[in-house]
CSV table of C-alpha atoms in Angstrom, one decimal:
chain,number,residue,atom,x,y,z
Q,1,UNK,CA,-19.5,-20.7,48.6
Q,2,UNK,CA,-22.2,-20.9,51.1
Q,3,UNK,CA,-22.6,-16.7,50.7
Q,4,UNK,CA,-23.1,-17.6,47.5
Q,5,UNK,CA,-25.9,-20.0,48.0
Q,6,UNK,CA,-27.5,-18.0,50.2
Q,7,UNK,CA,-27.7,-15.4,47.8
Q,8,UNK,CA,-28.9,-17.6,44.9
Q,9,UNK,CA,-31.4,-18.5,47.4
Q,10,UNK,CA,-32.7,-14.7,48.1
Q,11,UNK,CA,-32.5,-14.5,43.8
Q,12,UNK,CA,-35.0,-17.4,43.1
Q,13,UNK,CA,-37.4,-16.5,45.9
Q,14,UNK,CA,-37.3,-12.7,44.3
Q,15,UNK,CA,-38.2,-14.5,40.6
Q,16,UNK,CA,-40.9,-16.7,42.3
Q,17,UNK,CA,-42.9,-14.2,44.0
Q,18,UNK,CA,-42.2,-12.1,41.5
Q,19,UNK,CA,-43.7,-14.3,38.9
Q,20,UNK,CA,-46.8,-15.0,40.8
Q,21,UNK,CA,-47.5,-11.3,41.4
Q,22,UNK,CA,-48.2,-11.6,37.2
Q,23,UNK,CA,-51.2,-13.9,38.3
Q,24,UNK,CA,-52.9,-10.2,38.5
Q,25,UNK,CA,-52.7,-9.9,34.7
Q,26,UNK,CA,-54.7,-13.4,34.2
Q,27,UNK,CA,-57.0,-13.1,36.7
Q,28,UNK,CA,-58.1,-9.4,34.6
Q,29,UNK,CA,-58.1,-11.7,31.2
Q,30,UNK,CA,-60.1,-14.7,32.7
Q,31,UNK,CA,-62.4,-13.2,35.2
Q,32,UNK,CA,-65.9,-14.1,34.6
Q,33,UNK,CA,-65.1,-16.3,31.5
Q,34,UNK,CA,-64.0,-19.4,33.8
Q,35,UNK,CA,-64.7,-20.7,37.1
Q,36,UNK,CA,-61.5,-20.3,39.7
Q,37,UNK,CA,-61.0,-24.5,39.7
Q,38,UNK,CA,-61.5,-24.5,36.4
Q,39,UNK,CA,-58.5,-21.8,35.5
Q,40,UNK,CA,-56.4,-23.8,38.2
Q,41,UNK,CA,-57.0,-27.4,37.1
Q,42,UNK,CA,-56.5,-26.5,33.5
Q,43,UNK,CA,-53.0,-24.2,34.2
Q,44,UNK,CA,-52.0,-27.3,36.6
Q,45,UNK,CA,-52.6,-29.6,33.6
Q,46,UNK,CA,-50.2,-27.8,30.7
Q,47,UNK,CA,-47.6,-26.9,33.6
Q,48,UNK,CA,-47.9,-31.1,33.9
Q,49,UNK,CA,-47.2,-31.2,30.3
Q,50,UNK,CA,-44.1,-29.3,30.4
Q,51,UNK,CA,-42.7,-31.0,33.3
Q,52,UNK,CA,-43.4,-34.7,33.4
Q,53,UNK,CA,-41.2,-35.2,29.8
Q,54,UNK,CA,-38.7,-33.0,31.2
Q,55,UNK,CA,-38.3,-35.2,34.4
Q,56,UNK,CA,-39.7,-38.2,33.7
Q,57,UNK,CA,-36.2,-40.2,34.7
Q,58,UNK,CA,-36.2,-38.3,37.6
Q,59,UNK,CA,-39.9,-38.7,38.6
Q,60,UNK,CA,-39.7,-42.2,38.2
Q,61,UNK,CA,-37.0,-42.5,40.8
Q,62,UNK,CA,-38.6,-40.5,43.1
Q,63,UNK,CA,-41.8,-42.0,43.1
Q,64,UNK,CA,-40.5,-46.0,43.7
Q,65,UNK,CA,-38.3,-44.4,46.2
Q,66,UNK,CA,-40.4,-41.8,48.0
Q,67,UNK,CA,-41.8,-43.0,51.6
Q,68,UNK,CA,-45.3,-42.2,53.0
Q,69,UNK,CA,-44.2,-39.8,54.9
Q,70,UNK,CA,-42.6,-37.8,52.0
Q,71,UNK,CA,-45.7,-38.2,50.3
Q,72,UNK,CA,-47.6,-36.8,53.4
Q,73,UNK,CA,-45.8,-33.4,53.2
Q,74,UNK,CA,-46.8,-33.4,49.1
Q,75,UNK,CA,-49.9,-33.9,49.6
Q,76,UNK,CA,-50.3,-31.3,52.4
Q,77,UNK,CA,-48.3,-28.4,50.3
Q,78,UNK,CA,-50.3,-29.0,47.6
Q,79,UNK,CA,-53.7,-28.9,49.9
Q,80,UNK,CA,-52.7,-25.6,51.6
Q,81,UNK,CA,-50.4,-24.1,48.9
Q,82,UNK,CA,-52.8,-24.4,45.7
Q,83,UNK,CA,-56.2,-26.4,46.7
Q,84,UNK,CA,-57.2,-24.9,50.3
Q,85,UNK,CA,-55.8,-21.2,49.7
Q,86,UNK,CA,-57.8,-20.5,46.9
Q,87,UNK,CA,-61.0,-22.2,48.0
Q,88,UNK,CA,-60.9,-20.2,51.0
Q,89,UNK,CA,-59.8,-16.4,49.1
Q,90,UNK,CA,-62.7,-17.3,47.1
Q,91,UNK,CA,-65.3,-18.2,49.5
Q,92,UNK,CA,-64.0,-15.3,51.5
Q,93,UNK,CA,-64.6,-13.4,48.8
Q,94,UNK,CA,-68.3,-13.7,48.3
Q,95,UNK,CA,-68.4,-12.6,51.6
Q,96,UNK,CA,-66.4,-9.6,52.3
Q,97,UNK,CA,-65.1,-6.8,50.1
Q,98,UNK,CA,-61.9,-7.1,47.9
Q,99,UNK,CA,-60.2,-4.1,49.6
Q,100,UNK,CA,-60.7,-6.2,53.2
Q,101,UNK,CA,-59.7,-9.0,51.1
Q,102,UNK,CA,-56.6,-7.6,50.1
Q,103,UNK,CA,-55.4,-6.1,53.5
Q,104,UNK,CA,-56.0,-9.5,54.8
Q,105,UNK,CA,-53.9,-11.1,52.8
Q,106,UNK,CA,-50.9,-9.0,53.9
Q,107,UNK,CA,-50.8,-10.9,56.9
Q,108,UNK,CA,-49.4,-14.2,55.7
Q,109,UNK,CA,-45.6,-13.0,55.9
Q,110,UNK,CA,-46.1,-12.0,59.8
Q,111,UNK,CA,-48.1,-15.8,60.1
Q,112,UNK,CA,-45.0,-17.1,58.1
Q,113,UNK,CA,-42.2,-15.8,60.7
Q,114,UNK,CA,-44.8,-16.7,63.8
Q,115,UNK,CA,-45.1,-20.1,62.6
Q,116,UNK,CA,-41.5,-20.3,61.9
Q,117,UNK,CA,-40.5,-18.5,65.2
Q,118,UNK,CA,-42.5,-21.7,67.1
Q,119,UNK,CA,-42.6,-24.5,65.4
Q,120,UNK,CA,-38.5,-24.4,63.7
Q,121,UNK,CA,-37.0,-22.0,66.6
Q,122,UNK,CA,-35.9,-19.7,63.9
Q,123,UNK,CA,-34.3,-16.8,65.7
Q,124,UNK,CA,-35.6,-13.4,64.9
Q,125,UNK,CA,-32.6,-10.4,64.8
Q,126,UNK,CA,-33.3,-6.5,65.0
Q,127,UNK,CA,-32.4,-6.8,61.1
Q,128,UNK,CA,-34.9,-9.0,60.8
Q,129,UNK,CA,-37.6,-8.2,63.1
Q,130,UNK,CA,-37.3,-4.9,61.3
Q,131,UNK,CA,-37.5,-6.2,57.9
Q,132,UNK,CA,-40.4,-7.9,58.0
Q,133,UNK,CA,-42.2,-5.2,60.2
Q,134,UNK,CA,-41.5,-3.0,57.4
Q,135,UNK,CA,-42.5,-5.6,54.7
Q,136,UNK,CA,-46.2,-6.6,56.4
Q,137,UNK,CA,-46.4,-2.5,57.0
Q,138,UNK,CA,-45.5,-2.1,53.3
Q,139,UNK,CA,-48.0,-5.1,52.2
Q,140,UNK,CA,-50.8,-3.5,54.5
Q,141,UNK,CA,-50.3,0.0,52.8
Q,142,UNK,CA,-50.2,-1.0,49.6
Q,143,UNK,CA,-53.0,-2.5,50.1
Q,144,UNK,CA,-55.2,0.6,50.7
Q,145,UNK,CA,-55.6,-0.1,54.7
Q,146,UNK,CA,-54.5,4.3,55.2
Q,147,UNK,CA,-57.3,5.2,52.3
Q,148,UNK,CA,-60.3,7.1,53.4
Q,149,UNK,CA,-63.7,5.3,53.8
Q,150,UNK,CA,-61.6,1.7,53.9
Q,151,UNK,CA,-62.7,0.6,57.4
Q,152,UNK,CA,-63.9,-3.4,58.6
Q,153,UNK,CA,-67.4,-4.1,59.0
Q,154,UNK,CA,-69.2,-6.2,60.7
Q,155,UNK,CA,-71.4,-8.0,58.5
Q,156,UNK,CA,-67.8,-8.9,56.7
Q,157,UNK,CA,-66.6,-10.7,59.9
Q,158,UNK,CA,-67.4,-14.7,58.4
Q,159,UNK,CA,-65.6,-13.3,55.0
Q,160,UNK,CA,-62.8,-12.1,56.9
Q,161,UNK,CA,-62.0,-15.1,58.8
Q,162,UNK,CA,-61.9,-16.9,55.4
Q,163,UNK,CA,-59.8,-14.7,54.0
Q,164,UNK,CA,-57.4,-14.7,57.2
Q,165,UNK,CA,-57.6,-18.4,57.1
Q,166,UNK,CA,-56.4,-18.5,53.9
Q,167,UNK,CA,-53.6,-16.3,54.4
Q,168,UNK,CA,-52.7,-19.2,57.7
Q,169,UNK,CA,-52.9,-21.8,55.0
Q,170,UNK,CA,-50.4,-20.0,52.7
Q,171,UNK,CA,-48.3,-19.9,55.8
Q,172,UNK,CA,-48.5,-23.5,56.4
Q,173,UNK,CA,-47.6,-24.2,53.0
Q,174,UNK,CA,-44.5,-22.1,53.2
Q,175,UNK,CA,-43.6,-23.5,56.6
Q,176,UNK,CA,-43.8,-27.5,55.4
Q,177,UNK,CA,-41.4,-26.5,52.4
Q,178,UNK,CA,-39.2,-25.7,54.8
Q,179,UNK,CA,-39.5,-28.3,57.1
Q,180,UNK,CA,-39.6,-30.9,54.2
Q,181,UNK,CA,-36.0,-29.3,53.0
Q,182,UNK,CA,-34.9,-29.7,56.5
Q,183,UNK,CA,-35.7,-33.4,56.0
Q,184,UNK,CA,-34.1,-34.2,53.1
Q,185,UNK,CA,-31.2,-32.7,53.9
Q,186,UNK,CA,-30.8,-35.0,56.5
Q,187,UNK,CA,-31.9,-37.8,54.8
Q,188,UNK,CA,-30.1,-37.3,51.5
Q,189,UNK,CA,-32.1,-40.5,49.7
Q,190,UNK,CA,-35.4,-38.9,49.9
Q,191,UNK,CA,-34.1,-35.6,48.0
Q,192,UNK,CA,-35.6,-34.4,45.5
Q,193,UNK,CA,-34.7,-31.7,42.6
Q,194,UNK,CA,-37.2,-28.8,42.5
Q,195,UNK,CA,-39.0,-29.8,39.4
Q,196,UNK,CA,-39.5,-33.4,40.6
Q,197,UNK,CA,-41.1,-31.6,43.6
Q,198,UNK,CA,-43.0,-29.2,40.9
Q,199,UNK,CA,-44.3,-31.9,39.1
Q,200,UNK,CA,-45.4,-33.8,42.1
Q,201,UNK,CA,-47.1,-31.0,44.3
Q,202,UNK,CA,-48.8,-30.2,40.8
Q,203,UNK,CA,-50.2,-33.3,40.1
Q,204,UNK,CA,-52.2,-34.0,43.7
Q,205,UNK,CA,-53.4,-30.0,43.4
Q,206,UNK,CA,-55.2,-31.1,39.9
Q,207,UNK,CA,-56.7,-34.2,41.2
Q,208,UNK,CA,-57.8,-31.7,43.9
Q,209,UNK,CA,-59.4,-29.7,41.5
Q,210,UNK,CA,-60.8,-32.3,39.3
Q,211,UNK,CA,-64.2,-32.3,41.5
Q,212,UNK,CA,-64.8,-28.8,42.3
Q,213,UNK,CA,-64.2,-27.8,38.8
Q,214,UNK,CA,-66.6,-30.2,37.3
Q,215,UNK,CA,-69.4,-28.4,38.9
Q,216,UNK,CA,-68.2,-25.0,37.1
Q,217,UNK,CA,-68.9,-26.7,33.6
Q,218,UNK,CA,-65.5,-26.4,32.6
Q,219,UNK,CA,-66.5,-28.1,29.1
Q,220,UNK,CA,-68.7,-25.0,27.9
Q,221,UNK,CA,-66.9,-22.5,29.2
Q,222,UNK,CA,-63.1,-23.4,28.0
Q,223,UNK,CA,-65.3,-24.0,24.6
Q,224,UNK,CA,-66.2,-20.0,24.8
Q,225,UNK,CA,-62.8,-18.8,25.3
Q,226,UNK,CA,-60.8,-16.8,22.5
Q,227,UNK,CA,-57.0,-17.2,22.1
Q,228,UNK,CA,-56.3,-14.3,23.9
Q,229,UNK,CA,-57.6,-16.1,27.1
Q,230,UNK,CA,-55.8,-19.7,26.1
Q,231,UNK,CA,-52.6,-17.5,26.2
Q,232,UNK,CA,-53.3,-16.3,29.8
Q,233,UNK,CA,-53.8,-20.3,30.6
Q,234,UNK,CA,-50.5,-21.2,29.3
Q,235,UNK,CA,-48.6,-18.3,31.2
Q,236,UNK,CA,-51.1,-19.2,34.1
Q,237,UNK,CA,-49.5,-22.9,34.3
Q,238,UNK,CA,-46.2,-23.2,32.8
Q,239,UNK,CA,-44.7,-20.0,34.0
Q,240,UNK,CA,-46.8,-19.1,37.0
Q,241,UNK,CA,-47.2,-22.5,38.5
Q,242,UNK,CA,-44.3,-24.4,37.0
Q,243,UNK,CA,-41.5,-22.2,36.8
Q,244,UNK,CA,-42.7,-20.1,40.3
Q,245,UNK,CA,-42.6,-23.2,42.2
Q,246,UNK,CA,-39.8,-24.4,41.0
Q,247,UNK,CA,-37.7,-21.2,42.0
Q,248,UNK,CA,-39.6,-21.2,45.2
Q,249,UNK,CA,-38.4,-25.2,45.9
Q,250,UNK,CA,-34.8,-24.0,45.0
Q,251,UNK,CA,-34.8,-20.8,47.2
Q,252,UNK,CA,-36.7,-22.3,49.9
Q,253,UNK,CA,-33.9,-24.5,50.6
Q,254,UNK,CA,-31.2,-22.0,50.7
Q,255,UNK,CA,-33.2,-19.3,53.3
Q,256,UNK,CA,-34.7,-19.1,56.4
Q,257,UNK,CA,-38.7,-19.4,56.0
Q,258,UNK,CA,-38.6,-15.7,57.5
Q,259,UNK,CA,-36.7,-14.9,54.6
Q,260,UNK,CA,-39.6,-16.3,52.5
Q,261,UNK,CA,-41.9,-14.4,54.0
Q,262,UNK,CA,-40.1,-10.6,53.3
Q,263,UNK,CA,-39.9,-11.9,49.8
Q,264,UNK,CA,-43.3,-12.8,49.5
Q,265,UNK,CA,-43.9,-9.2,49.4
Q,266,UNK,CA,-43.1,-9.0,45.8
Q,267,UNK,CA,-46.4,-10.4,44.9
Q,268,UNK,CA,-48.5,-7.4,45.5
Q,269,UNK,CA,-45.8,-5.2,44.6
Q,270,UNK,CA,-45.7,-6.4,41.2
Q,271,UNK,CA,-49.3,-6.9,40.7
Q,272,UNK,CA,-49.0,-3.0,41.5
Q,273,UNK,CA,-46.8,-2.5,38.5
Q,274,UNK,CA,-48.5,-4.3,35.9
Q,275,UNK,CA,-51.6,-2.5,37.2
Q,276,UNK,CA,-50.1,0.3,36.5
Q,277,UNK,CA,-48.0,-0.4,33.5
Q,278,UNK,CA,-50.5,-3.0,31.8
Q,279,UNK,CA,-54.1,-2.3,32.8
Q,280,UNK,CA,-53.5,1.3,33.1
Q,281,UNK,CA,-54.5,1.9,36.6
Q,282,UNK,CA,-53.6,4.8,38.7
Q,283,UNK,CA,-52.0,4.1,42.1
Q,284,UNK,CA,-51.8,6.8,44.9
Q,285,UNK,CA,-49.3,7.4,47.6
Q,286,UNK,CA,-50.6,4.6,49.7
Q,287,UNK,CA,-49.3,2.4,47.2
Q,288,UNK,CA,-46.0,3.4,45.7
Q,289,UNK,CA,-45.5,3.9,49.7
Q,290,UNK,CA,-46.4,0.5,50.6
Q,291,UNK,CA,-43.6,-0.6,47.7
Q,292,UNK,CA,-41.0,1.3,48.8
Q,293,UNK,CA,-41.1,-0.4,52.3
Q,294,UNK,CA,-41.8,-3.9,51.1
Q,295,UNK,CA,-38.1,-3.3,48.8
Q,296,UNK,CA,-36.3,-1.8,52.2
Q,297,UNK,CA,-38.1,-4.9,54.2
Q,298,UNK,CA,-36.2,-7.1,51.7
Q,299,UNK,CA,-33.2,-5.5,51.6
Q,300,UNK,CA,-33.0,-5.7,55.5
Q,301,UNK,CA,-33.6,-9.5,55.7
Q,302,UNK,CA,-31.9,-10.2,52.9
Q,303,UNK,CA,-28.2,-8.5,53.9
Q,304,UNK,CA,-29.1,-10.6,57.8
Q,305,UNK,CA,-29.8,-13.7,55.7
Q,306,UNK,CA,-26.8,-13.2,53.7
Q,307,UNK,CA,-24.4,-12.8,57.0
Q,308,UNK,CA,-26.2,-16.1,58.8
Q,309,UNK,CA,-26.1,-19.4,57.8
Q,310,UNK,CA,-30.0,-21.3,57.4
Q,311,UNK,CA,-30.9,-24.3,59.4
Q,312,UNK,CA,-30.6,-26.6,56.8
Q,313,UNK,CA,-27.5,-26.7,53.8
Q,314,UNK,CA,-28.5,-26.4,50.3
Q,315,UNK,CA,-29.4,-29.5,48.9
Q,316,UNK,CA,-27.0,-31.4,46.5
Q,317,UNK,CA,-28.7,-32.6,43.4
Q,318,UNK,CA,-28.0,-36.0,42.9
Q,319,UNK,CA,-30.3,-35.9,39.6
Q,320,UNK,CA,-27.5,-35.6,37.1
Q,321,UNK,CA,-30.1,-34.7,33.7
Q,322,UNK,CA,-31.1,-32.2,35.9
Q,323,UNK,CA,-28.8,-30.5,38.0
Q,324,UNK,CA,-27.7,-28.0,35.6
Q,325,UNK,CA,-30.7,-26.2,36.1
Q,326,UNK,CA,-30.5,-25.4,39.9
Q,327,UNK,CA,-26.9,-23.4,38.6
């Protein structure tokens, strides 16, 4: 049984990174037509719309029963996870060049297993140590970091240390999951189902997002967008952000945060494929390369996560409308 779990575990993570790696295909459909808080706080508000009727019950419960510090570790995933990651990828951004960008952001599975490695005393096998070696390498290749005329420069150095802090903050996000899992395992009445959690996390990034967005003039520019681009929204927030975070809630709680980490390497492996496949974009050796090690990365962690028990049990639902949906 607990094999099992374990492997339902490695499953969701798989379908939430894999998910968000489709972020690539929206950001090609909305880039330069809205401003990046105005994409997120609209996505954030249909995923809300989809959510709160389906747990409403549920979301009551939680929220009458739900102590400060539970609502400290909401607030801060949804600061680093949504709010402060993309602020700082964007600033970052205006300072440095997309290619350093995107090697940069390879390093948030090694920050991941760091983090966890101090702060939870997660032990780190040969499987594993191997794994994610081979995951950041594949991340980092993928990337472009082996292509000709790629090279770090040093009027890019304050972009770069936006970009690398953003990469921390996506770390820290993973890392609280875990820890707040850990919690409520112990403490069974402040458990929560994954779309509670959704829902919740959700709701504090928009009001986050209300006031940067408002100085995009979201008004005006969602008025100038074509149904094509309202489509990208909708996949934007109810799949990308609802139904990605609520996979990453339920496999977080299964798996070691190291285990996160290798999986997180699907992102840029599928925004490589629908690069390829959708926008039609050729990809070298450096790429498919990068792949093929960020697939054996997983495949390593995944058969050590699937031999050794994580720190924490799965949760038990005790949501009944909505425990059939963690099955």
């Amino acid at each position: 049984m607990m094999v099992l779990e374990r492997w339902k575990g490695m499953l969701y993570l798989m379908g939430a990174f894999t998910l968000a790696g489709t972020s690539v295909i929206t950001a090609w459909l909305l880039n330069g037509k809205l401003g990046t808080f105005t994409i997120t706080a609209v996505s954030l508000l249909l995923a809300l719309l989809c959510m709160v009727p389906l747990c409403m019950k549920d979301l009551r419960r939680t929220v009458g029963r739900l102590s400060w510090g539970g609502w400290g570790y909401l607030f801060f995933q949804a600061l680093l996870g949504m709010f402060l990651f993309r602020m700082l990828l964007l600033h970052g951004l205006l300072h440095t060049s997309t290619a350093e960008a995107g090697i940069l952001t390879g390093t948030t599975p090694a920050f991941t297993v760091m983090l966890a490695f101090v702060l939870l005393k997660e032990s780190v096998s040969g499987s594993r140590l191997t794994g994610m070696l081979c995951t950041v390498g594949g991340i980092l290749v993928l990337q472009g970091m082996l292509t000709p005329g790629i090279s770090f420069k040093e009027q890019h150095v304050y972009g770069n240390l936006l970009v690398l802090c953003a990469a921390l903050s996506e770390s820290g996000f993973n890392l609280l999951s875990r820890i707040g899992s850990v919690k409520q395992t112990a403490s069974p009445s402040q458990a929560m189902h994954p779309v509670v959690q959704t829902t919740l996390v959700s709701a504090i990034a928009f009001l986050l997002c209300l006031i940067p967005a408002g100085f995009e003039d979201p008004v005006t520019s969602l008025a100038a967008i074509g149904l094509r681009e309202w489509l990208a929204l909708i996949w934007y927030g109810p799949i990308v952000t609802a139904v990605a975070f609520i996979m990453w809630y339920a496999g977080i709680e299964r798996c070691h945060v190291s285990t996160a980490a290798a999986f997180s390497g699907m992102m840029p492996f599928t925004a490589l494929l629908l690069s390829v496949i959708v926008l039609k974009e050729s990809a070298g050796w450096e790429q498919w390369g990068g792949g093929i090690l960020v697939v054996l990365g997983m495949f390593l962690i995944g058969r050590q996560q699937a031999k050794s028990p994580p720190s924490a049990k799965p949760l038990q639902s005790e949501h009944g409308s909505l425990a059939g949906a963690r099955e």
